[in-house]
């Protein structure tokens, strides 16, 4: 098996747990946040910077790489790791989420999905087999089964048909997958319907996957609904395999996800809001364009030891954003990723030291909760 | 005197020379190319990267910093060095060039220049005294006198009136300047008219400046005209002070400038064309978007040892540009600056080893000349 989960410690008050995912590209300490490198680059950063910030694994998007530069080109380059100069683990999604997000540009059949490229309108067809082949060509450490991510809200009937198709597709992905040094994870769907999540969890975890994801969350539902789904779904997932909550990355969702026993997360949020000039800090969010920061010569976050906070003032950072200088995007991306990765590290430490609940309360007291 | 020039070695066949400029922020080995950091940042790079590439001094633009974030804010920040986290020398231009480039948005009188901001249309007035005050607030290592840069082409009468005003303004700048740890350089004007250049050189070098620049070149005139002006102007400049040719940065112009005895250069060219996806390489220019590079897994320049060439293929770099990823702009900026700074280093070495002419011929044989 290409990846193996090792449980290190469980929290006594919550389902939070610390573990290690062993992979051919190195060990990942969990719970872990995976920065997103959609197009074979974590936007604005070099791989060395992503490492220095503390990233153990990154995520890249199959849909985007399939369209540009093409998975065959990446295979010729020696795989995604070599192509982009990153030697730690990479997880690729299946492309399903992006394809389903295309709305009227795609059509789903049992065989697969026909869609039009958002780049040039050209027509494409991706089946579970092809999504698997593409990810094998990319050579990611962890590949994901091609699933159907139902929208929110969606009817019970739609969610049920969708999860059942996802199970059939999962089997086809497993069948098509034959890369020994790559893990293939299954994805549990079922929307916000408890019995459907139970059905999906039972069907998917019955299959021989080395790890499992919860898909179809963080797609517009209220956060309490997401936490409710986690509450009844995570316990249905095997304890001896990694659990991955897809598309989640705000500090409060990460903390709640960890509390519910999730091991892996990914989200574009920290890097996307960084490029907008919004920083996550120990005192909550900072919008750097605000006039209040014009003559503020203190760091973005006085409690942060990232490169940005060690070397630059809010006044300079604001200047960079006002002047539309790329260095501003870089410095904010570095800070936000550092902040989230440090949050994960502090959670791991707190779990190991039996003080996770106290840590959670302290964090919320300072950062606030961003419920909606 | 805030800066002092030390002559180390002269070429026997040309006017090329190697020297050192001693400044309060460190020693600059000349001939030197100064990367441009218009808005208090060398576009896309951190100061550490700019240093790693080998930059000894950077240039920043007074006009831009005056408008945004404002020189008083930078003074409050502790000066430009501290504001932008750069501890090596900084040269600031006077703002004259940018103001005169505004065309119909500015009006020149003997007192100074009234202009409208390109950012918000607000009205401003800058006199030689104010240009000097602004640069003292910025705290640059080398400030420039406020000159009038005549356009090309321009009539003899205009060029003469303009250079004579530049001389009067130079005296007012010297009068206004009272920052002991900052050098103020004078600028020779006179267009492409030999007797006017001679008049300007005589008037400006008679003033007590610790260094002199040749302005009003690289403004649209053919390269042979520029070289002709250098041929008769540089010998009129003192041997014991640094000579700076403003706005020049293509490889052939740098080599010809050095051949004519120039010590300092600046230009946005290498960084600007980098962001366009054009690289300067040992084999000439490479336009990375060209389809020929799509499956080229070799480095941008096989003879280059910069970070970009050591770690990435042309195929990956092309992908970054096609996908509009910021990392591409960074990697090309790094490469082009490295290429030019390495060229300067190789010229210094060749002069020291009495083989400058041979080096020049070898370089042109491979890179080609870009005459126009």
XYZ file of C-alpha atoms in Angstrom, chain A residues 38-49 64-65 68-69 72-74 76-77 82-85 275 294-295 297 307 311-313 315-317 319-320 322-327 329-331 334, chain B residues 38-49 64-65 68-69 72-74 76-77 82-85 275 294-295 297 307 311-313 315-317 319-320 322-327 329-331 334:
96
model
C -3.859 24.595 -8.666
C -1.705 24.924 -11.773
C 1.452 23.156 -10.541
C 2.475 26.178 -8.442
C 1.291 27.455 -5.071
C 0.383 30.871 -6.380
C 3.188 33.482 -6.045
C 5.610 31.147 -4.168
C 8.599 28.971 -4.973
C 8.612 25.386 -3.693
C 11.429 26.339 -1.308
C 9.261 29.043 0.223
C -6.509 22.393 -14.613
C -3.404 20.334 -15.339
C -3.022 22.998 -19.436
C -0.225 22.011 -19.919
C 0.958 13.757 -21.093
C 3.369 16.684 -21.124
C 3.774 16.364 -17.357
C 7.099 13.408 -20.296
C 8.600 15.925 -17.870
C 9.903 16.975 -11.171
C 7.954 19.358 -13.425
C 7.270 21.788 -10.587
C 10.394 21.126 -8.486
C -3.937 38.096 -2.782
C -1.178 53.763 6.381
C 1.240 54.917 9.087
C 4.936 50.741 11.341
C 9.260 36.161 7.056
C 10.787 42.114 8.082
C 7.966 44.429 7.034
C 5.535 46.924 8.536
C 2.593 50.614 6.290
C 4.928 49.004 3.750
C 2.550 46.102 3.081
C 1.880 50.533 0.150
C 2.609 47.374 -1.854
C -2.060 50.174 -3.031
C 0.729 50.269 -5.634
C -0.334 46.841 -6.970
C 3.095 45.383 -6.413
C 3.442 41.598 -6.681
C 5.664 41.444 -3.613
C 0.760 39.196 -2.855
C 3.802 37.092 -1.989
C 4.237 38.480 1.507
C 3.570 33.602 3.024
C 10.409 52.011 -8.873
C 7.932 51.833 -6.015
C 10.285 50.750 -3.204
C 10.384 47.163 -4.488
C 12.268 45.527 -7.345
C 9.139 44.184 -9.000
C 8.238 40.608 -7.936
C 11.360 40.076 -5.755
C 12.274 40.240 -2.081
C 15.389 42.221 -1.085
C 17.088 38.938 -0.146
C 16.540 37.632 -3.667
C 6.539 57.551 -7.695
C 7.476 57.534 -4.016
C 2.670 57.147 -3.152
C 3.152 56.466 -0.282
C 7.034 62.091 4.626
C 5.596 58.660 5.372
C 8.894 57.073 4.300
C 8.556 58.488 9.437
C 9.254 54.841 8.613
C 14.238 50.548 6.514
C 10.832 50.928 4.844
C 11.682 48.405 2.122
C 14.118 46.208 4.084
C 7.453 40.052 -16.983
C 6.241 23.595 -24.998
C 8.050 20.255 -24.614
C 12.682 20.134 -20.781
C 18.019 29.754 -9.424
C 15.607 24.256 -11.088
C 13.128 24.667 -13.932
C 12.647 23.658 -17.541
C 8.380 23.690 -20.569
C 7.501 24.555 -16.969
C 8.348 28.242 -17.428
C 3.362 26.714 -18.641
C 3.618 29.378 -15.917
C 0.541 30.559 -20.403
C -1.317 29.985 -17.130
C -0.561 33.578 -16.025
C 1.119 32.416 -12.835
C 3.105 34.994 -10.865
C 5.923 32.536 -10.247
C 7.291 36.615 -13.595
C 9.532 36.004 -10.587
C 11.624 33.305 -12.234
C 15.571 36.499 -11.357
